[in-house]
mmCIF file of C-alpha atoms in Angstrom:
data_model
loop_
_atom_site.group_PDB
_atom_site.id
_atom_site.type_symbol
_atom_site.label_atom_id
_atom_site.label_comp_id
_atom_site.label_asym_id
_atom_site.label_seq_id
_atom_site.Cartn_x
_atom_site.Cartn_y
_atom_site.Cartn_z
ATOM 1 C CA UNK A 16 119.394 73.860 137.274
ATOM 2 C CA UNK A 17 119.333 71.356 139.685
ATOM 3 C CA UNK A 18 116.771 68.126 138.902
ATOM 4 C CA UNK A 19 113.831 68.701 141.588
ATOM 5 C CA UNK A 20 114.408 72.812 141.632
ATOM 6 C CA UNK A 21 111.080 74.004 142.223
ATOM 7 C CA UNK A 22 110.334 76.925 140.223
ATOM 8 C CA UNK A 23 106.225 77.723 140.751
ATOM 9 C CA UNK A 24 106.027 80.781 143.385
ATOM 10 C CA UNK A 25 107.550 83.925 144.612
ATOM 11 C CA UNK A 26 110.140 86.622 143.132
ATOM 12 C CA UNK A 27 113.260 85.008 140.937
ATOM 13 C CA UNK A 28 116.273 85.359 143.610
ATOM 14 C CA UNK A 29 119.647 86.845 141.883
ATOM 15 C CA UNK A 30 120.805 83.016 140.217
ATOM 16 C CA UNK A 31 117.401 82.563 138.451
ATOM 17 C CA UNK A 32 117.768 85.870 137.194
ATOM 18 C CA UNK A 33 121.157 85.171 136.012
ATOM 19 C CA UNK A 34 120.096 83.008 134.052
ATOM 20 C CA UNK A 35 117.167 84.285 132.793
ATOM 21 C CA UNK A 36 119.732 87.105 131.855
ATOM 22 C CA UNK A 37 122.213 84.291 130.651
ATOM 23 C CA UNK A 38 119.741 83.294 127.993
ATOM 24 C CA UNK A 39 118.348 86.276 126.749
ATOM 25 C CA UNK A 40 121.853 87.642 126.008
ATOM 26 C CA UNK A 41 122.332 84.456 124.090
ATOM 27 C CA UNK A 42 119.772 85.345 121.466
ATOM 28 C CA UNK A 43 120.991 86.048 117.754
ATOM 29 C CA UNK A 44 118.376 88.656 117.179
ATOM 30 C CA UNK A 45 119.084 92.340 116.838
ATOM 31 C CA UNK A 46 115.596 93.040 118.139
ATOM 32 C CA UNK A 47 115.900 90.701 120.760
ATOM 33 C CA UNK A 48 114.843 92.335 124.654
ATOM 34 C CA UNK A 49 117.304 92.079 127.061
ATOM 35 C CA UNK A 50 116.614 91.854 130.986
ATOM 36 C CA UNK A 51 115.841 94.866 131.293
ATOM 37 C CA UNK A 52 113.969 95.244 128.331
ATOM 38 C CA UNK A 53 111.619 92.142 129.154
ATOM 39 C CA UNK A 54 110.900 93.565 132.286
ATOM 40 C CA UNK A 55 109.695 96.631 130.704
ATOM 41 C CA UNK A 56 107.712 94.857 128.438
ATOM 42 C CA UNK A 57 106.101 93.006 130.812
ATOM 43 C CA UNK A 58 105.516 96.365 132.989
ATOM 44 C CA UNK A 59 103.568 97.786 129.889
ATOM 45 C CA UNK A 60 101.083 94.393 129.423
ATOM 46 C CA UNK A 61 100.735 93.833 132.883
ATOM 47 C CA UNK A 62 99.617 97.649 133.523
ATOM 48 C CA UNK A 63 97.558 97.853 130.223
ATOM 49 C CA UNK A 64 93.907 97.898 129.753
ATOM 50 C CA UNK A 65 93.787 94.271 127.775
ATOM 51 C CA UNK A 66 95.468 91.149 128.243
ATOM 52 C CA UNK A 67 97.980 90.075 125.928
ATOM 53 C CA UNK A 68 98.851 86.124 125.631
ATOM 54 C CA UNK A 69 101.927 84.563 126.161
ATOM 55 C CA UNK A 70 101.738 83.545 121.924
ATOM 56 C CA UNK A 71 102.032 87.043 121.335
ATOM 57 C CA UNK A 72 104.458 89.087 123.467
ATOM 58 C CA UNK A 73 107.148 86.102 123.948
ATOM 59 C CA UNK A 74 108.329 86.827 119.923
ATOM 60 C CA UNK A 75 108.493 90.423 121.207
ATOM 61 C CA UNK A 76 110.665 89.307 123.652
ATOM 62 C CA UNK A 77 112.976 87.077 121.374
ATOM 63 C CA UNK A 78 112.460 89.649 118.378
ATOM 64 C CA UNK A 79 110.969 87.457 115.851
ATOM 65 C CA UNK A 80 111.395 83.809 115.609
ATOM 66 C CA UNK A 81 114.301 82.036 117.849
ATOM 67 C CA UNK A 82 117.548 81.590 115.484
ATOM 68 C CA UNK A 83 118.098 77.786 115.429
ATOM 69 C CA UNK A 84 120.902 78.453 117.942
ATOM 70 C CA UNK A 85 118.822 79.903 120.202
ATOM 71 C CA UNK A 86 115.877 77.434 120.174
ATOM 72 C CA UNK A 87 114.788 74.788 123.555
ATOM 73 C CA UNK A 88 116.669 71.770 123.161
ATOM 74 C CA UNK A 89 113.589 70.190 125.087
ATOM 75 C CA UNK A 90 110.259 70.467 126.276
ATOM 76 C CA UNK A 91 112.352 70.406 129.820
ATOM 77 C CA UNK A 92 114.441 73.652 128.831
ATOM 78 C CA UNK A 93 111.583 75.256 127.320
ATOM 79 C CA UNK A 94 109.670 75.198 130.489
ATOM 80 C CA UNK A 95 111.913 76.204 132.604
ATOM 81 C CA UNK A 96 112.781 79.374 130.877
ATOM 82 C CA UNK A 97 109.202 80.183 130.416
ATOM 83 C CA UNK A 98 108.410 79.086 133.851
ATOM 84 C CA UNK A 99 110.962 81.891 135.346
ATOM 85 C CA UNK A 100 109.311 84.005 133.082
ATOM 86 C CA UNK A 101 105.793 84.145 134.240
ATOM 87 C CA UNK A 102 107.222 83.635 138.131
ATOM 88 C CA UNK A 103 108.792 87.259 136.938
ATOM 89 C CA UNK A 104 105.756 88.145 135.417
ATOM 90 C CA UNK A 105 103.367 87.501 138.707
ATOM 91 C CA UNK A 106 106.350 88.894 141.004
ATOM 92 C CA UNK A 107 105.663 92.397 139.435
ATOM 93 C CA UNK A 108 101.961 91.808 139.938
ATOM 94 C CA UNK A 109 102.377 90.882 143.321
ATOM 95 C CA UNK A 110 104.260 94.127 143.919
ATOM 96 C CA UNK A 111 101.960 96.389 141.922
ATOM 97 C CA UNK A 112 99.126 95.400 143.829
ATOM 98 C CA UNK A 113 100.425 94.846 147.794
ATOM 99 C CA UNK A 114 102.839 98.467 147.044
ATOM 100 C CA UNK A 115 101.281 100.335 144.532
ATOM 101 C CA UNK A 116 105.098 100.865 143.231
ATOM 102 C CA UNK A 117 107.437 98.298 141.724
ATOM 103 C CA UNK A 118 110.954 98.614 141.525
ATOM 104 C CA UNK A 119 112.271 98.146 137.619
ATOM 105 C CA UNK A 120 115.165 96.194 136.971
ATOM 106 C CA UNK A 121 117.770 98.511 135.403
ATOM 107 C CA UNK A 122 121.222 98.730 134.632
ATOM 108 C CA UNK A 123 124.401 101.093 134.980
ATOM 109 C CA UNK A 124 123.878 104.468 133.498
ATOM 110 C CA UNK A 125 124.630 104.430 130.133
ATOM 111 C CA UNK A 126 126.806 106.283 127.370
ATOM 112 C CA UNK A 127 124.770 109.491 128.421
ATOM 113 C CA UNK A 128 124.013 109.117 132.199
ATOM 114 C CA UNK A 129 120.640 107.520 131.591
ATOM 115 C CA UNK A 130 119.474 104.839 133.490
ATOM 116 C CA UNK A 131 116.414 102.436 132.163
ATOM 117 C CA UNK A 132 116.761 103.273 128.675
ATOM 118 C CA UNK A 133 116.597 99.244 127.714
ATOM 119 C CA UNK A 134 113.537 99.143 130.485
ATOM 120 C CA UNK A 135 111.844 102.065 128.631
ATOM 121 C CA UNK A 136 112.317 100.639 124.882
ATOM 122 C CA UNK A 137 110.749 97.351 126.059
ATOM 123 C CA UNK A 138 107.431 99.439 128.062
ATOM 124 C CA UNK A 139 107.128 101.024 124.857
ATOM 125 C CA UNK A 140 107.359 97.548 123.047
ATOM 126 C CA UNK A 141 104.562 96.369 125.080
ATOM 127 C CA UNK A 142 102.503 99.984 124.906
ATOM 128 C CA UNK A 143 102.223 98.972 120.850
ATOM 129 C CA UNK A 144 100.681 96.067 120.757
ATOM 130 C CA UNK A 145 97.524 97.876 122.099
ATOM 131 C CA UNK A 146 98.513 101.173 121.082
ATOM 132 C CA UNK A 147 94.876 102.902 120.820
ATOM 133 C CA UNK A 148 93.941 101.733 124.213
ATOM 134 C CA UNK A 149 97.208 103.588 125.331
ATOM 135 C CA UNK A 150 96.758 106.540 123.232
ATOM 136 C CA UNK A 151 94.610 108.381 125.565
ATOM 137 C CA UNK A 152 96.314 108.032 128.638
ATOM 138 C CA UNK A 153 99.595 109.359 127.159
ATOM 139 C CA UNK A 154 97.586 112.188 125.645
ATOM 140 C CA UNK A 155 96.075 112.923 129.169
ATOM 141 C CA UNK A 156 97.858 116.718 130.295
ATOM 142 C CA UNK A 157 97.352 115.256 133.845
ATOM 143 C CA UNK A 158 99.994 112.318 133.134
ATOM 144 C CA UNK A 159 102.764 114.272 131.476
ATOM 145 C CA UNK A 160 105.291 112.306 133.793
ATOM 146 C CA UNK A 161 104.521 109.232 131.317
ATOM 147 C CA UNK A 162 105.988 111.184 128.280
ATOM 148 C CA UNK A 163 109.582 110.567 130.767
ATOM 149 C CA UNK A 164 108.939 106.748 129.075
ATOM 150 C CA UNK A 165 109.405 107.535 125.339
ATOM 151 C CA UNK A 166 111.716 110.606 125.965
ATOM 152 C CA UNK A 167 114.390 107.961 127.622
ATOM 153 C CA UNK A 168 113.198 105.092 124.961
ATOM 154 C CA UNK A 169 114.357 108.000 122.472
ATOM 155 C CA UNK A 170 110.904 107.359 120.552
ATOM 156 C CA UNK A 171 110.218 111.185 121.092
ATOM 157 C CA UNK A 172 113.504 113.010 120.036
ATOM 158 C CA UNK A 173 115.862 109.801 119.005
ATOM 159 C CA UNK A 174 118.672 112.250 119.377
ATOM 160 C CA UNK A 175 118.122 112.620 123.357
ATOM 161 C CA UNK A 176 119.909 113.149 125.097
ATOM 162 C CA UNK A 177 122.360 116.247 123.029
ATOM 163 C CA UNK A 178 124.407 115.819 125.833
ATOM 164 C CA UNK A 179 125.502 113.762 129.068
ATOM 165 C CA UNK A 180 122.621 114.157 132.086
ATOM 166 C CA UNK A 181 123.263 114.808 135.207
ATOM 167 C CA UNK A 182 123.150 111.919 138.003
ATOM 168 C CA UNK A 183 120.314 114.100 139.517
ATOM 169 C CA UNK A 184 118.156 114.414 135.966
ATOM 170 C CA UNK A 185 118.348 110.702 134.980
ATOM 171 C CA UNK A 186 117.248 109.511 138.746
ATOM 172 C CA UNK A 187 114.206 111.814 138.122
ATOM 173 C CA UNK A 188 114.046 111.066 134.824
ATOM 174 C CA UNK A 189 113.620 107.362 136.433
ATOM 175 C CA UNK A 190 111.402 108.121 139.060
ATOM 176 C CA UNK A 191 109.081 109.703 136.902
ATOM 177 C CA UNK A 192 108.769 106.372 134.996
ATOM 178 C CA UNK A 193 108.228 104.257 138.034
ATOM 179 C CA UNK A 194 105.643 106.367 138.910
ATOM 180 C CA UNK A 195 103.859 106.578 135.615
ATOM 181 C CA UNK A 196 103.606 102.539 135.640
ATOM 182 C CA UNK A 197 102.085 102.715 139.087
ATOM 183 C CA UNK A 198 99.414 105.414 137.962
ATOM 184 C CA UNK A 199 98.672 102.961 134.863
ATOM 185 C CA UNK A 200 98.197 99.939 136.660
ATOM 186 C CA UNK A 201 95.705 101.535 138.672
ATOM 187 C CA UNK A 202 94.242 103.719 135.769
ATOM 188 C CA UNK A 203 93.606 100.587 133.627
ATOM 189 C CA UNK A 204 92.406 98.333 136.768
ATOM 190 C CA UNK A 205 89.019 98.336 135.979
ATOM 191 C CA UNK A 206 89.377 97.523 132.466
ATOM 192 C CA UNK A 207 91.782 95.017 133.086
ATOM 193 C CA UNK A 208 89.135 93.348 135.501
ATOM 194 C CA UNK A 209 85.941 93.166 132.730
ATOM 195 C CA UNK A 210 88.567 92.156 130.510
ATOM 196 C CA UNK A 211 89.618 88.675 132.320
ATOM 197 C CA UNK A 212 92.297 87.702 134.725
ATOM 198 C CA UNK A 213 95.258 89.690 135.308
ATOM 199 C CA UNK A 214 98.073 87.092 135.333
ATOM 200 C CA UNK A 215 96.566 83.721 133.392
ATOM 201 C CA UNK A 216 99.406 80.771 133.926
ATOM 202 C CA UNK A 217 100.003 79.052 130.538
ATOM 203 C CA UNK A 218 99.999 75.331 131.368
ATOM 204 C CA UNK A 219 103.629 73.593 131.205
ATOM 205 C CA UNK A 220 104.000 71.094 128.537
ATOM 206 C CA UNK A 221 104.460 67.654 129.317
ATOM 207 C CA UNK A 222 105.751 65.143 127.414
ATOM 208 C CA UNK A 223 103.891 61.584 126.783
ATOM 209 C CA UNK A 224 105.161 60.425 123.798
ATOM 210 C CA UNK A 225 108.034 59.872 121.835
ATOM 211 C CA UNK A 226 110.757 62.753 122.432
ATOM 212 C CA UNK A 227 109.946 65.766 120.272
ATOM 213 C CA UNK A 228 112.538 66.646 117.665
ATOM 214 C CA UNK A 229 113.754 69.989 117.135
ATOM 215 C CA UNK A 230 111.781 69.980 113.536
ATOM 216 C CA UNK A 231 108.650 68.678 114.379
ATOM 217 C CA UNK A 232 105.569 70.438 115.274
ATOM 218 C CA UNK A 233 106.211 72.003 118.504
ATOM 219 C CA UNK A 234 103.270 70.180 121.171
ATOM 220 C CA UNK A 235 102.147 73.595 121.994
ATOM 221 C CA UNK A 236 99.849 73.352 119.362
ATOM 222 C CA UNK A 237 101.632 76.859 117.779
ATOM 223 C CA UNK A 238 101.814 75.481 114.347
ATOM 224 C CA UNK A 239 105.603 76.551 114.460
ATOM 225 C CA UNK A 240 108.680 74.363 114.576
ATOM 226 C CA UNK A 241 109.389 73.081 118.226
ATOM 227 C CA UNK A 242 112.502 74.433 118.007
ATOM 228 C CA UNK A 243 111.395 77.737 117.555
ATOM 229 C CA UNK A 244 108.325 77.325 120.006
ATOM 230 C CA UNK A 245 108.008 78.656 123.845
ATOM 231 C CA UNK A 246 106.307 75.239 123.950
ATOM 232 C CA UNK A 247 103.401 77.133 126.467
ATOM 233 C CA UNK A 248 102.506 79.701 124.357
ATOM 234 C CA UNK A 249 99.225 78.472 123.217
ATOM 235 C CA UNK A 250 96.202 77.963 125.369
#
């Protein structure tokens, strides 16, 4: 990225998300979230009743602890991933609240003719980590369109689909899910409000000192290696 790039407001245009994309894909972790999956992740937290810190859904999003491959190089490349990351994070916000609706990043259909199966496995991702406070708007006969998130996640029946959809079903099948998030945004909004802040910044690191090396305590504050640090995700 180019030295000077500013990277603090509005929506990620199709090169940051490339490489956003770019170095997800590059993670060495078989839980790692794709894309797609982070966006459904952050869909879930965003749209929840509590808020979830940075420290605890960006391992989520890397599946565990960066492989040493994988880690920042620098405070520099840290915080520009991260910083696309929360631009991403506050572009769904921004569309959840001036809309109502927000429009998932998904693939291609897949194998089966389902589309947002990655973006449902990462909502569901994000609807465990606070799991009770979840439980009851799932169980709600009123919101049966949510159960369309698990069904395509294949948490409900991890055979589903038996056999190929149809164009028409998975587009529903999608639509159904879009609409669910919108529903739980504003079901939660309340709680969300007595809870705190709906999209808290994490502060960028900067570096004063000597540079940090890839073993030493990251500057976060984390307690974990640098290398294997967001270097933000501790307040």
């Amino acid at each position: 990225m180019t030295r000077g790039t500013t990277l603090t407001q509005g929506p990620l245009n199709a090169q940051e998300l490339g490489r956003l994309r770019e170095f997800l894909e590059r993670i060495n972790n078989d839980n790692a979230l794709s894309l797609e999956g982070m966006d459904g992740l952050f869909c879930a937290l965003i749209a929840g009743p509590e808020l979830v810190m940075p420290s605890e859904y960006l391992p989520a999003i890397w599946g565990g602890e960066l492989p040493d491959e994988n880690a920042f190089e620098s405070v520099e490349a840290a915080n520009e991933i991260i910083t696309l990351m929360m631009r991403h994070w506050n572009a769904i916000i921004a569309e959840l609240e001036e809309h109502q609706v927000y429009v998932m990043l998904t693939g291609d259909p897949d194998e089966h003719g389902l589309i947002g199966r990655a973006w449902a496995l990462g909502f569901m991702r994000g609807v465990a980590m606070r799991r009770r406070s979840w439980a009851g708007l799932f169980a709600d006969e009123n919101e049966a369109q949510l159960g369309a998130i698990p069904m395509v996640a294949g948490i409900l029946d991890p055979r589903f689909p038996t056999s190929p959809v149809s164009p028409e079903t998975a587009e529903q099948l999608l639509s159904w899910m879009g609409a669910s998030l919108g529903r739980a945004y504003r079901h939660f909004k309340e709680q969300r409000r007595s809870a705190g802040p709906d999209s808290p910044t994490p502060p960028s690191v900067r570096r004063t000192g000597p540079k940090v090396g890839r073993n030493d305590p990251c500057p976060c504050g984390s307690g974990r290696k640098f290398k294997h640090c967001c270097a933000i995700a501790q307040h």
